[in-house]
Amino acid sequence: MALYIVLENNNPGFDPFVNGKVLGQSEKQFAEVAGRLGVRPLMEFFSINPQEAAEFLESEGVSDVAPPRGAVVLPGGRAPDRPGPSA
């Protein structure tokens, strides 16, 4: 698994590049650290376009499952809590 940062707003001077494979492989460690620090785990900020999710599932051989229209999909099929402006 590889994870990448996609900015909602372009921020001049901020480089969002990360090693996506390392980020994906370290997700469990990030979740543990987030729990100790009392902050939201990284995967609560993860979202995917429903069409991309359906295409991924089909590429993995799952053809009988389609995400609901407009859904945000997380591992385990749960919906993320959307952070507020202060999160």
PDB file of N, CA, C and O in Angstrom, residues 40-76:
ATOM      1  N   ARG A  40      -5.964  12.580  16.256  1.00  0.00           N
ATOM      2  CA  ARG A  40      -6.616  11.686  15.298  1.00  0.00           C
ATOM      3  C   ARG A  40      -5.580  10.874  14.520  1.00  0.00           C
ATOM      4  O   ARG A  40      -4.585  11.422  14.058  1.00  0.00           O
ATOM      5  N   PRO A  41      -5.864   9.584  14.317  1.00  0.00           N
ATOM      6  CA  PRO A  41      -4.970   8.760  13.484  1.00  0.00           C
ATOM      7  C   PRO A  41      -4.977   9.256  12.036  1.00  0.00           C
ATOM      8  O   PRO A  41      -5.987   9.784  11.547  1.00  0.00           O
ATOM      9  N   LEU A  42      -3.887   9.073  11.371  1.00  0.00           N
ATOM     10  CA  LEU A  42      -3.721   9.510   9.987  1.00  0.00           C
ATOM     11  C   LEU A  42      -4.835   9.004   9.083  1.00  0.00           C
ATOM     12  O   LEU A  42      -5.360   9.746   8.251  1.00  0.00           O
ATOM     13  N   MET A  43      -5.247   7.755   9.243  1.00  0.00           N
ATOM     14  CA  MET A  43      -6.241   7.179   8.344  1.00  0.00           C
ATOM     15  C   MET A  43      -7.626   7.798   8.511  1.00  0.00           C
ATOM     16  O   MET A  43      -8.489   7.601   7.664  1.00  0.00           O
ATOM     17  N   GLU A  44      -7.857   8.569   9.563  1.00  0.00           N
ATOM     18  CA  GLU A  44      -9.136   9.274   9.665  1.00  0.00           C
ATOM     19  C   GLU A  44      -9.210  10.425   8.670  1.00  0.00           C
ATOM     20  O   GLU A  44     -10.281  10.977   8.440  1.00  0.00           O
ATOM     21  N   PHE A  45      -8.094  10.780   8.080  1.00  0.00           N
ATOM     22  CA  PHE A  45      -8.060  11.841   7.078  1.00  0.00           C
ATOM     23  C   PHE A  45      -8.021  11.275   5.662  1.00  0.00           C
ATOM     24  O   PHE A  45      -7.947  12.012   4.701  1.00  0.00           O
ATOM     25  N   PHE A  46      -8.076   9.964   5.530  1.00  0.00           N
ATOM     26  CA  PHE A  46      -8.014   9.288   4.241  1.00  0.00           C
ATOM     27  C   PHE A  46      -9.375   9.284   3.579  1.00  0.00           C
ATOM     28  O   PHE A  46     -10.388   9.063   4.230  1.00  0.00           O
ATOM     29  N   SER A  47      -9.407   9.547   2.295  1.00  0.00           N
ATOM     30  CA  SER A  47     -10.639   9.405   1.529  1.00  0.00           C
ATOM     31  C   SER A  47     -10.275   8.981   0.116  1.00  0.00           C
ATOM     32  O   SER A  47      -9.125   9.077  -0.300  1.00  0.00           O
ATOM     33  N   ILE A  48     -11.253   8.490  -0.597  1.00  0.00           N
ATOM     34  CA  ILE A  48     -11.035   8.056  -1.971  1.00  0.00           C
ATOM     35  C   ILE A  48     -12.293   8.352  -2.773  1.00  0.00           C
ATOM     36  O   ILE A  48     -13.409   8.272  -2.258  1.00  0.00           O
ATOM     37  N   ASN A  49     -12.095   8.694  -4.003  1.00  0.00           N
ATOM     38  CA  ASN A  49     -13.202   8.903  -4.920  1.00  0.00           C
ATOM     39  C   ASN A  49     -13.964   7.584  -5.054  1.00  0.00           C
ATOM     40  O   ASN A  49     -13.351   6.538  -5.261  1.00  0.00           O
ATOM     41  N   PRO A  50     -15.292   7.593  -4.927  1.00  0.00           N
ATOM     42  CA  PRO A  50     -16.057   6.350  -5.006  1.00  0.00           C
ATOM     43  C   PRO A  50     -15.810   5.552  -6.287  1.00  0.00           C
ATOM     44  O   PRO A  50     -15.757   4.327  -6.257  1.00  0.00           O
ATOM     45  N   GLN A  51     -15.643   6.249  -7.411  1.00  0.00           N
ATOM     46  CA  GLN A  51     -15.370   5.544  -8.670  1.00  0.00           C
ATOM     47  C   GLN A  51     -14.006   4.855  -8.612  1.00  0.00           C
ATOM     48  O   GLN A  51     -13.859   3.729  -9.052  1.00  0.00           O
ATOM     49  N   GLU A  52     -13.018   5.537  -8.036  1.00  0.00           N
ATOM     50  CA  GLU A  52     -11.690   4.930  -7.895  1.00  0.00           C
ATOM     51  C   GLU A  52     -11.744   3.714  -6.970  1.00  0.00           C
ATOM     52  O   GLU A  52     -11.081   2.706  -7.214  1.00  0.00           O
ATOM     53  N   ALA A  53     -12.560   3.802  -5.912  1.00  0.00           N
ATOM     54  CA  ALA A  53     -12.710   2.670  -5.000  1.00  0.00           C
ATOM     55  C   ALA A  53     -13.313   1.478  -5.733  1.00  0.00           C
ATOM     56  O   ALA A  53     -12.839   0.345  -5.592  1.00  0.00           O
ATOM     57  N   ALA A  54     -14.352   1.722  -6.520  1.00  0.00           N
ATOM     58  CA  ALA A  54     -14.989   0.647  -7.273  1.00  0.00           C
ATOM     59  C   ALA A  54     -14.010   0.026  -8.271  1.00  0.00           C
ATOM     60  O   ALA A  54     -13.948  -1.196  -8.407  1.00  0.00           O
ATOM     61  N   GLU A  55     -13.234   0.861  -8.947  1.00  0.00           N
ATOM     62  CA  GLU A  55     -12.246   0.353  -9.903  1.00  0.00           C
ATOM     63  C   GLU A  55     -11.179  -0.478  -9.200  1.00  0.00           C
ATOM     64  O   GLU A  55     -10.760  -1.522  -9.699  1.00  0.00           O
ATOM     65  N   PHE A  56     -10.734  -0.020  -8.014  1.00  0.00           N
ATOM     66  CA  PHE A  56      -9.743  -0.780  -7.258  1.00  0.00           C
ATOM     67  C   PHE A  56     -10.308  -2.137  -6.866  1.00  0.00           C
ATOM     68  O   PHE A  56      -9.646  -3.168  -7.029  1.00  0.00           O
ATOM     69  N   LEU A  57     -11.525  -2.155  -6.337  1.00  0.00           N
ATOM     70  CA  LEU A  57     -12.131  -3.424  -5.932  1.00  0.00           C
ATOM     71  C   LEU A  57     -12.263  -4.372  -7.120  1.00  0.00           C
ATOM     72  O   LEU A  57     -11.976  -5.562  -7.002  1.00  0.00           O
ATOM     73  N   GLU A  58     -12.674  -3.845  -8.258  1.00  0.00           N
ATOM     74  CA  GLU A  58     -12.779  -4.677  -9.461  1.00  0.00           C
ATOM     75  C   GLU A  58     -11.407  -5.224  -9.860  1.00  0.00           C
ATOM     76  O   GLU A  58     -11.284  -6.380 -10.242  1.00  0.00           O
ATOM     77  N   SER A  59     -10.354  -4.392  -9.746  1.00  0.00           N
ATOM     78  CA  SER A  59      -9.007  -4.857 -10.109  1.00  0.00           C
ATOM     79  C   SER A  59      -8.517  -5.940  -9.159  1.00  0.00           C
ATOM     80  O   SER A  59      -7.650  -6.736  -9.509  1.00  0.00           O
ATOM     81  N   GLU A  60      -9.095  -5.990  -7.942  1.00  0.00           N
ATOM     82  CA  GLU A  60      -8.745  -7.008  -6.957  1.00  0.00           C
ATOM     83  C   GLU A  60      -9.655  -8.230  -7.052  1.00  0.00           C
ATOM     84  O   GLU A  60      -9.591  -9.125  -6.215  1.00  0.00           O
ATOM     85  N   GLY A  61     -10.534  -8.243  -8.064  1.00  0.00           N
ATOM     86  CA  GLY A  61     -11.411  -9.382  -8.274  1.00  0.00           C
ATOM     87  C   GLY A  61     -12.725  -9.319  -7.527  1.00  0.00           C
ATOM     88  O   GLY A  61     -13.455 -10.298  -7.474  1.00  0.00           O
ATOM     89  N   VAL A  62     -13.046  -8.177  -6.939  1.00  0.00           N
ATOM     90  CA  VAL A  62     -14.320  -8.017  -6.227  1.00  0.00           C
ATOM     91  C   VAL A  62     -15.237  -7.238  -7.152  1.00  0.00           C
ATOM     92  O   VAL A  62     -15.076  -6.048  -7.346  1.00  0.00           O
ATOM     93  N   SER A  63     -16.203  -7.934  -7.732  1.00  0.00           N
ATOM     94  CA  SER A  63     -17.064  -7.270  -8.712  1.00  0.00           C
ATOM     95  C   SER A  63     -18.480  -7.048  -8.217  1.00  0.00           C
ATOM     96  O   SER A  63     -19.255  -6.353  -8.855  1.00  0.00           O
ATOM     97  N   ASP A  64     -18.833  -7.641  -7.062  1.00  0.00           N
ATOM     98  CA  ASP A  64     -20.212  -7.530  -6.604  1.00  0.00           C
ATOM     99  C   ASP A  64     -20.413  -6.469  -5.527  1.00  0.00           C
ATOM    100  O   ASP A  64     -21.466  -6.371  -4.925  1.00  0.00           O
ATOM    101  N   VAL A  65     -19.402  -5.643  -5.289  1.00  0.00           N
ATOM    102  CA  VAL A  65     -19.500  -4.606  -4.263  1.00  0.00           C
ATOM    103  C   VAL A  65     -19.222  -3.260  -4.913  1.00  0.00           C
ATOM    104  O   VAL A  65     -18.228  -3.085  -5.599  1.00  0.00           O
ATOM    105  N   ALA A  66     -20.114  -2.325  -4.705  1.00  0.00           N
ATOM    106  CA  ALA A  66     -19.903  -0.963  -5.209  1.00  0.00           C
ATOM    107  C   ALA A  66     -20.170  -0.001  -4.064  1.00  0.00           C
ATOM    108  O   ALA A  66     -21.154  -0.167  -3.335  1.00  0.00           O
ATOM    109  N   PRO A  67     -19.308   0.979  -3.871  1.00  0.00           N
ATOM    110  CA  PRO A  67     -19.559   1.945  -2.804  1.00  0.00           C
ATOM    111  C   PRO A  67     -20.791   2.777  -3.123  1.00  0.00           C
ATOM    112  O   PRO A  67     -21.096   3.016  -4.291  1.00  0.00           O
ATOM    113  N   PRO A  68     -21.514   3.214  -2.098  1.00  0.00           N
ATOM    114  CA  PRO A  68     -22.673   4.072  -2.349  1.00  0.00           C
ATOM    115  C   PRO A  68     -22.263   5.351  -3.059  1.00  0.00           C
ATOM    116  O   PRO A  68     -21.147   5.831  -2.895  1.00  0.00           O
ATOM    117  N   ARG A  69     -23.159   5.885  -3.838  1.00  0.00           N
ATOM    118  CA  ARG A  69     -22.892   7.124  -4.571  1.00  0.00           C
ATOM    119  C   ARG A  69     -22.480   8.232  -3.592  1.00  0.00           C
ATOM    120  O   ARG A  69     -23.159   8.493  -2.611  1.00  0.00           O
ATOM    121  N   GLY A  70     -21.322   8.849  -3.848  1.00  0.00           N
ATOM    122  CA  GLY A  70     -20.838   9.930  -3.017  1.00  0.00           C
ATOM    123  C   GLY A  70     -20.177   9.491  -1.724  1.00  0.00           C
ATOM    124  O   GLY A  70     -19.838  10.307  -0.885  1.00  0.00           O
ATOM    125  N   ALA A  71     -19.958   8.193  -1.555  1.00  0.00           N
ATOM    126  CA  ALA A  71     -19.396   7.686  -0.301  1.00  0.00           C
ATOM    127  C   ALA A  71     -17.899   7.966  -0.205  1.00  0.00           C
ATOM    128  O   ALA A  71     -17.205   8.035  -1.201  1.00  0.00           O
ATOM    129  N   VAL A  72     -17.450   8.101   1.006  1.00  0.00           N
ATOM    130  CA  VAL A  72     -16.015   8.154   1.303  1.00  0.00           C
ATOM    131  C   VAL A  72     -15.680   6.797   1.882  1.00  0.00           C
ATOM    132  O   VAL A  72     -16.344   6.323   2.797  1.00  0.00           O
ATOM    133  N   VAL A  73     -14.666   6.145   1.340  1.00  0.00           N
ATOM    134  CA  VAL A  73     -14.364   4.771   1.703  1.00  0.00           C
ATOM    135  C   VAL A  73     -13.040   4.703   2.461  1.00  0.00           C
ATOM    136  O   VAL A  73     -12.036   5.254   2.022  1.00  0.00           O
ATOM    137  N   LEU A  74     -13.056   4.017   3.604  1.00  0.00           N
ATOM    138  CA  LEU A  74     -11.859   3.778   4.391  1.00  0.00           C
ATOM    139  C   LEU A  74     -11.638   2.281   4.504  1.00  0.00           C
ATOM    140  O   LEU A  74     -12.576   1.502   4.341  1.00  0.00           O
ATOM    141  N   PRO A  75     -10.399   1.859   4.818  1.00  0.00           N
ATOM    142  CA  PRO A  75     -10.197   0.432   5.073  1.00  0.00           C
ATOM    143  C   PRO A  75     -11.154  -0.041   6.165  1.00  0.00           C
ATOM    144  O   PRO A  75     -11.404   0.674   7.133  1.00  0.00           O
ATOM    145  N   GLY A  76     -11.721  -1.194   6.009  1.00  0.00           N
ATOM    146  CA  GLY A  76     -12.690  -1.706   6.966  1.00  0.00           C
ATOM    147  C   GLY A  76     -14.097  -1.237   6.691  1.00  0.00           C
ATOM    148  O   GLY A  76     -15.022  -1.570   7.413  1.00  0.00           O
TER     149      GLY A  76
END
